[in-house]
Amino acid sequence: MGDGPPQRMPVNMALKMLISPKEGACILGPNGSYSKQIADRTGVRLQLSQKGEFYPGTQMQELCIRGAANDMVLQGVMQVISRMSEDHGRIFGVETDVEEGGARVHFVVPVPSANAFKGIQGENMRYIQGESGMKIHVEDFVVGSGEMAEQVVSCAGPLRGLEVVVSFLLEKVAEVSSQPWFRDWAFNHKACPGGIPGQAPKGGAGGHGGLKGGLKGPPVGGC
């Protein structure tokens, strides 16, 4: 966590996700073989927090998908989502009861991107909910400070709706990707051993897919 960005890698876009340890193992595969396949197919770089390193106040690992362009990162994220849902036809996150073809997914974006995603009085978010069929909630809590501050966008609903959500999220992240701090944000990891006590997120996507009590449910489902 907190490692500096290597100068040789072009990073014009990035999106972070919170995933259960079981999902993390699923994405990595034996000796990292599955994550390497995703990287080779799409050109992105995947970075997953170490085993036992969780996002503040949660029991979820932090996954960052970085690339040179929006389309590249979109493809990488969708490959990750496909891998997470491959075995069971759904994504559990840390929930125990997810409908067939459903998903509980959490993304992390810079605070300005989260605000733009919501739009004035939530107008943008309501539109995306209608287009995707997903319940979406931008968590109130903010992790980090200054330019490194970020928020979690929690989604619950049909797997098929995630591409609509991810595409719009990336549009809003792209609006800040030219800022001088963006590359540092893309390499700034908040996950640490055991998470950080006292910062447990609260809220939820209308009771579905939110960061319930800091996402401290049992790791279930997944791959």
mmCIF file of C-alpha atoms in Angstrom:
data_model
loop_
_atom_site.group_PDB
_atom_site.id
_atom_site.type_symbol
_atom_site.label_atom_id
_atom_site.label_comp_id
_atom_site.label_asym_id
_atom_site.label_seq_id
_atom_site.Cartn_x
_atom_site.Cartn_y
_atom_site.Cartn_z
ATOM 1 C CA MET A 1 0.000 0.000 0.000
ATOM 2 C CA GLY A 2 1.143 3.503 -0.806
ATOM 3 C CA ASP A 3 3.871 2.427 -3.262
ATOM 4 C CA GLY A 4 4.938 5.134 -5.679
ATOM 5 C CA PRO A 5 3.941 4.932 -9.324
ATOM 6 C CA PRO A 6 6.546 3.425 -11.660
ATOM 7 C CA GLN A 7 7.500 6.032 -14.228
ATOM 8 C CA ARG A 8 7.522 3.716 -17.250
ATOM 9 C CA MET A 9 3.863 2.727 -17.150
ATOM 10 C CA PRO A 10 1.359 5.021 -18.925
ATOM 11 C CA VAL A 11 -1.673 5.397 -16.657
ATOM 12 C CA ASN A 12 -4.424 7.593 -18.030
ATOM 13 C CA MET A 13 -7.310 5.734 -16.416
ATOM 14 C CA ALA A 14 -7.904 3.628 -13.317
ATOM 15 C CA LEU A 15 -10.792 2.190 -11.354
ATOM 16 C CA LYS A 16 -10.690 0.503 -7.960
ATOM 17 C CA MET A 17 -12.933 -2.294 -6.700
ATOM 18 C CA LEU A 18 -13.534 -3.896 -3.306
ATOM 19 C CA ILE A 19 -13.736 -7.674 -3.440
ATOM 20 C CA SER A 20 -13.984 -10.516 -0.959
ATOM 21 C CA PRO A 21 -10.858 -12.626 -0.292
ATOM 22 C CA LYS A 22 -12.501 -15.559 -2.069
ATOM 23 C CA GLU A 23 -13.130 -13.395 -5.120
ATOM 24 C CA GLY A 24 -9.547 -12.154 -4.927
ATOM 25 C CA ALA A 25 -8.237 -15.712 -5.084
ATOM 26 C CA CYS A 26 -10.592 -16.379 -7.980
ATOM 27 C CA ILE A 27 -9.243 -13.414 -9.970
ATOM 28 C CA LEU A 28 -5.599 -14.306 -9.321
ATOM 29 C CA GLY A 29 -5.918 -17.990 -10.168
ATOM 30 C CA PRO A 30 -3.111 -20.534 -9.695
ATOM 31 C CA ASN A 31 0.189 -18.634 -9.500
ATOM 32 C CA GLY A 32 -1.539 -15.522 -10.822
ATOM 33 C CA SER A 33 -2.443 -17.204 -14.102
ATOM 34 C CA TYR A 34 -5.984 -15.796 -14.397
ATOM 35 C CA SER A 35 -4.989 -12.204 -13.649
ATOM 36 C CA LYS A 36 -2.181 -12.527 -16.210
ATOM 37 C CA GLN A 37 -4.701 -13.691 -18.817
ATOM 38 C CA ILE A 38 -6.867 -10.636 -18.134
ATOM 39 C CA ALA A 39 -3.836 -8.358 -18.423
ATOM 40 C CA ASP A 40 -2.693 -9.990 -21.660
ATOM 41 C CA ARG A 41 -6.161 -9.764 -23.237
ATOM 42 C CA THR A 42 -6.884 -6.163 -22.320
ATOM 43 C CA GLY A 43 -3.532 -4.474 -21.688
ATOM 44 C CA VAL A 44 -4.453 -3.390 -18.139
ATOM 45 C CA ARG A 45 -2.468 -3.865 -14.970
ATOM 46 C CA LEU A 46 -4.202 -5.452 -11.991
ATOM 47 C CA GLN A 47 -2.997 -4.831 -8.454
ATOM 48 C CA LEU A 48 -4.645 -6.630 -5.550
ATOM 49 C CA SER A 49 -3.916 -5.891 -1.913
ATOM 50 C CA GLN A 50 -2.098 -8.650 -0.083
ATOM 51 C CA LYS A 51 -3.897 -11.421 1.772
ATOM 52 C CA GLY A 52 -5.183 -9.998 5.067
ATOM 53 C CA GLU A 53 -4.932 -6.395 3.810
ATOM 54 C CA PHE A 54 -8.416 -4.882 3.748
ATOM 55 C CA TYR A 55 -9.936 -1.565 2.756
ATOM 56 C CA PRO A 56 -10.557 0.650 5.816
ATOM 57 C CA GLY A 57 -13.442 -0.578 7.949
ATOM 58 C CA THR A 58 -14.142 -3.595 5.739
ATOM 59 C CA GLN A 59 -13.164 -7.202 5.213
ATOM 60 C CA MET A 60 -12.632 -6.673 1.502
ATOM 61 C CA GLN A 61 -9.443 -6.512 -0.495
ATOM 62 C CA GLU A 62 -8.661 -3.580 -2.755
ATOM 63 C CA LEU A 63 -8.225 -4.241 -6.470
ATOM 64 C CA CYS A 64 -6.992 -1.529 -8.817
ATOM 65 C CA ILE A 65 -7.350 -1.833 -12.597
ATOM 66 C CA ARG A 66 -5.055 0.610 -14.407
ATOM 67 C CA GLY A 67 -4.561 1.269 -18.094
ATOM 68 C CA ALA A 68 -3.710 3.752 -20.804
ATOM 69 C CA ALA A 69 -7.289 4.449 -21.945
ATOM 70 C CA ASN A 70 -10.925 4.286 -20.859
ATOM 71 C CA ASP A 71 -11.845 1.452 -23.212
ATOM 72 C CA MET A 72 -8.896 -0.606 -22.020
ATOM 73 C CA VAL A 73 -9.908 -0.260 -18.364
ATOM 74 C CA LEU A 74 -13.571 -0.935 -19.196
ATOM 75 C CA GLN A 75 -12.585 -4.194 -20.871
ATOM 76 C CA GLY A 76 -10.345 -5.091 -17.929
ATOM 77 C CA VAL A 77 -13.074 -4.430 -15.361
ATOM 78 C CA MET A 78 -15.619 -6.442 -17.334
ATOM 79 C CA GLN A 79 -13.136 -9.336 -17.597
ATOM 80 C CA VAL A 80 -12.713 -9.201 -13.808
ATOM 81 C CA ILE A 81 -16.492 -9.198 -13.324
ATOM 82 C CA SER A 82 -16.848 -12.110 -15.747
ATOM 83 C CA ARG A 83 -14.242 -14.093 -13.852
ATOM 84 C CA MET A 84 -15.883 -13.358 -10.490
ATOM 85 C CA SER A 85 -19.270 -14.597 -11.708
ATOM 86 C CA GLU A 86 -18.062 -17.492 -13.850
ATOM 87 C CA ASP A 87 -18.598 -20.397 -11.463
ATOM 88 C CA HIS A 88 -21.895 -19.423 -9.836
ATOM 89 C CA GLY A 89 -23.548 -17.020 -12.263
ATOM 90 C CA ARG A 90 -23.590 -14.275 -9.629
ATOM 91 C CA ILE A 91 -21.285 -12.097 -7.519
ATOM 92 C CA PHE A 92 -21.771 -12.378 -3.769
ATOM 93 C CA GLY A 93 -19.337 -9.821 -2.374
ATOM 94 C CA VAL A 94 -19.720 -10.568 1.332
ATOM 95 C CA GLU A 95 -23.446 -11.291 1.235
ATOM 96 C CA THR A 96 -24.959 -14.736 1.690
ATOM 97 C CA ASP A 97 -28.133 -14.361 -0.340
ATOM 98 C CA VAL A 98 -27.763 -13.095 -3.911
ATOM 99 C CA GLU A 99 -30.281 -13.888 -6.621
ATOM 100 C CA GLU A 100 -29.312 -15.908 -9.705
ATOM 101 C CA GLY A 101 -27.739 -13.561 -12.226
ATOM 102 C CA GLY A 102 -27.313 -10.896 -9.543
ATOM 103 C CA ALA A 103 -24.310 -8.966 -8.266
ATOM 104 C CA ARG A 104 -23.146 -7.043 -5.219
ATOM 105 C CA VAL A 105 -20.207 -4.939 -6.376
ATOM 106 C CA HIS A 106 -18.343 -1.971 -4.885
ATOM 107 C CA PHE A 107 -16.217 0.515 -6.836
ATOM 108 C CA VAL A 108 -13.926 3.231 -5.454
ATOM 109 C CA VAL A 109 -13.443 6.570 -7.220
ATOM 110 C CA PRO A 110 -12.054 10.031 -6.382
ATOM 111 C CA VAL A 111 -14.510 12.257 -4.494
ATOM 112 C CA PRO A 112 -15.024 14.652 -7.464
ATOM 113 C CA SER A 113 -15.914 11.656 -9.651
ATOM 114 C CA ALA A 114 -18.371 10.351 -7.047
ATOM 115 C CA ASN A 115 -20.060 13.757 -6.911
ATOM 116 C CA ALA A 116 -20.254 13.960 -10.717
ATOM 117 C CA PHE A 117 -21.635 10.425 -10.841
ATOM 118 C CA LYS A 118 -24.458 11.420 -8.500
ATOM 119 C CA GLY A 119 -25.167 14.655 -10.341
ATOM 120 C CA ILE A 120 -27.309 17.519 -9.099
ATOM 121 C CA GLN A 121 -29.712 16.158 -6.477
ATOM 122 C CA GLY A 122 -28.853 12.619 -7.615
ATOM 123 C CA GLU A 123 -30.160 13.142 -11.153
ATOM 124 C CA ASN A 124 -27.329 11.283 -12.926
ATOM 125 C CA MET A 125 -27.466 8.341 -10.554
ATOM 126 C CA ARG A 126 -31.215 7.960 -10.958
ATOM 127 C CA TYR A 127 -30.761 7.875 -14.726
ATOM 128 C CA ILE A 128 -28.078 5.176 -14.516
ATOM 129 C CA GLN A 129 -30.250 3.152 -12.144
ATOM 130 C CA GLY A 130 -33.027 3.244 -14.721
ATOM 131 C CA GLU A 131 -30.709 2.267 -17.572
ATOM 132 C CA SER A 132 -28.932 -0.520 -15.693
ATOM 133 C CA GLY A 133 -31.698 -1.896 -13.481
ATOM 134 C CA MET A 134 -29.293 -1.707 -10.536
ATOM 135 C CA LYS A 135 -29.710 -0.095 -7.143
ATOM 136 C CA ILE A 136 -26.775 2.260 -6.615
ATOM 137 C CA HIS A 137 -25.589 4.115 -3.534
ATOM 138 C CA VAL A 138 -22.621 6.439 -3.109
ATOM 139 C CA GLU A 139 -21.474 5.812 0.453
ATOM 140 C CA ASP A 140 -21.314 8.921 2.633
ATOM 141 C CA PHE A 141 -17.975 8.138 4.232
ATOM 142 C CA VAL A 142 -14.775 9.457 2.650
ATOM 143 C CA VAL A 143 -11.474 7.595 2.891
ATOM 144 C CA GLY A 144 -8.271 9.608 2.580
ATOM 145 C CA SER A 145 -7.840 13.355 2.499
ATOM 146 C CA GLY A 146 -7.155 16.123 0.026
ATOM 147 C CA GLU A 147 -6.551 14.955 -3.532
ATOM 148 C CA MET A 148 -6.311 11.329 -2.382
ATOM 149 C CA ALA A 149 -9.839 11.350 -0.915
ATOM 150 C CA GLU A 150 -12.181 8.766 -2.382
ATOM 151 C CA GLN A 151 -15.671 7.295 -1.989
ATOM 152 C CA VAL A 152 -17.273 3.901 -2.549
ATOM 153 C CA VAL A 153 -20.050 3.380 -5.096
ATOM 154 C CA SER A 154 -22.096 0.302 -4.124
ATOM 155 C CA CYS A 155 -24.195 -1.540 -6.719
ATOM 156 C CA ALA A 156 -26.796 -4.281 -6.397
ATOM 157 C CA GLY A 157 -28.832 -5.868 -9.146
ATOM 158 C CA PRO A 158 -28.471 -7.780 -12.402
ATOM 159 C CA LEU A 159 -24.998 -8.638 -13.633
ATOM 160 C CA ARG A 160 -25.960 -7.472 -17.113
ATOM 161 C CA GLY A 161 -26.422 -3.925 -15.796
ATOM 162 C CA LEU A 162 -22.852 -3.544 -14.564
ATOM 163 C CA GLU A 163 -21.366 -2.517 -17.916
ATOM 164 C CA VAL A 164 -23.697 0.499 -18.018
ATOM 165 C CA VAL A 165 -22.625 1.502 -14.502
ATOM 166 C CA VAL A 166 -18.911 0.965 -15.133
ATOM 167 C CA SER A 167 -18.999 2.912 -18.416
ATOM 168 C CA PHE A 168 -20.604 5.920 -16.736
ATOM 169 C CA LEU A 169 -18.272 5.713 -13.743
ATOM 170 C CA LEU A 170 -15.267 5.734 -16.058
ATOM 171 C CA GLU A 171 -16.645 8.784 -17.863
ATOM 172 C CA LYS A 172 -16.705 10.639 -14.558
ATOM 173 C CA VAL A 173 -13.241 9.411 -13.577
ATOM 174 C CA ALA A 174 -11.980 10.558 -16.993
ATOM 175 C CA GLU A 175 -13.068 14.094 -16.140
ATOM 176 C CA VAL A 176 -10.321 14.244 -13.493
ATOM 177 C CA SER A 177 -7.758 11.956 -15.143
ATOM 178 C CA SER A 178 -5.805 14.906 -16.570
ATOM 179 C CA GLN A 179 -5.289 16.407 -13.103
ATOM 180 C CA PRO A 180 -1.687 16.272 -11.862
ATOM 181 C CA TRP A 181 -2.724 14.231 -8.811
ATOM 182 C CA PHE A 182 -4.604 11.519 -10.696
ATOM 183 C CA ARG A 183 -1.662 9.198 -11.298
ATOM 184 C CA ASP A 184 -0.778 9.347 -7.611
ATOM 185 C CA TRP A 185 -4.394 8.475 -6.732
ATOM 186 C CA ALA A 186 -4.288 5.487 -9.106
ATOM 187 C CA PHE A 187 -1.316 4.077 -7.181
ATOM 188 C CA ASN A 188 -2.482 5.129 -3.722
ATOM 189 C CA HIS A 189 -3.721 2.081 -1.842
ATOM 190 C CA LYS A 190 -5.721 2.431 1.346
ATOM 191 C CA ALA A 191 -5.839 -1.285 2.232
ATOM 192 C CA CYS A 192 -3.796 -2.320 5.248
ATOM 193 C CA PRO A 193 -3.515 -5.368 7.542
ATOM 194 C CA GLY A 194 -6.929 -5.963 9.091
ATOM 195 C CA GLY A 195 -8.346 -2.689 7.786
ATOM 196 C CA ILE A 196 -8.360 0.446 9.916
ATOM 197 C CA PRO A 197 -10.606 0.223 13.006
ATOM 198 C CA GLY A 198 -12.949 3.066 13.733
ATOM 199 C CA GLN A 199 -13.682 3.877 10.087
ATOM 200 C CA ALA A 200 -16.374 1.296 9.377
ATOM 201 C CA PRO A 201 -18.585 2.466 6.513
ATOM 202 C CA LYS A 202 -22.312 2.814 7.018
ATOM 203 C CA GLY A 203 -25.197 2.976 4.590
ATOM 204 C CA GLY A 204 -26.336 0.882 1.678
ATOM 205 C CA ALA A 205 -27.999 0.784 -1.708
ATOM 206 C CA GLY A 206 -31.538 0.864 -0.401
ATOM 207 C CA GLY A 207 -30.776 -2.165 1.756
ATOM 208 C CA HIS A 208 -29.211 -4.008 -1.172
ATOM 209 C CA GLY A 209 -25.495 -4.048 -1.857
ATOM 210 C CA GLY A 210 -24.428 -1.238 0.449
ATOM 211 C CA LEU A 211 -21.492 -1.426 2.815
ATOM 212 C CA LYS A 212 -23.504 -3.023 5.570
ATOM 213 C CA GLY A 213 -21.803 -2.434 8.923
ATOM 214 C CA GLY A 214 -18.456 -2.089 7.214
ATOM 215 C CA LEU A 215 -18.894 -5.153 4.987
ATOM 216 C CA LYS A 216 -18.115 -7.452 7.866
ATOM 217 C CA GLY A 217 -20.261 -10.330 6.776
ATOM 218 C CA PRO A 218 -18.743 -13.767 6.192
ATOM 219 C CA PRO A 219 -16.806 -14.333 2.963
ATOM 220 C CA VAL A 220 -19.179 -16.460 0.897
ATOM 221 C CA GLY A 221 -20.031 -17.326 -2.665
ATOM 222 C CA GLY A 222 -17.775 -16.099 -5.405
ATOM 223 C CA CYS A 223 -15.613 -18.558 -7.255
#
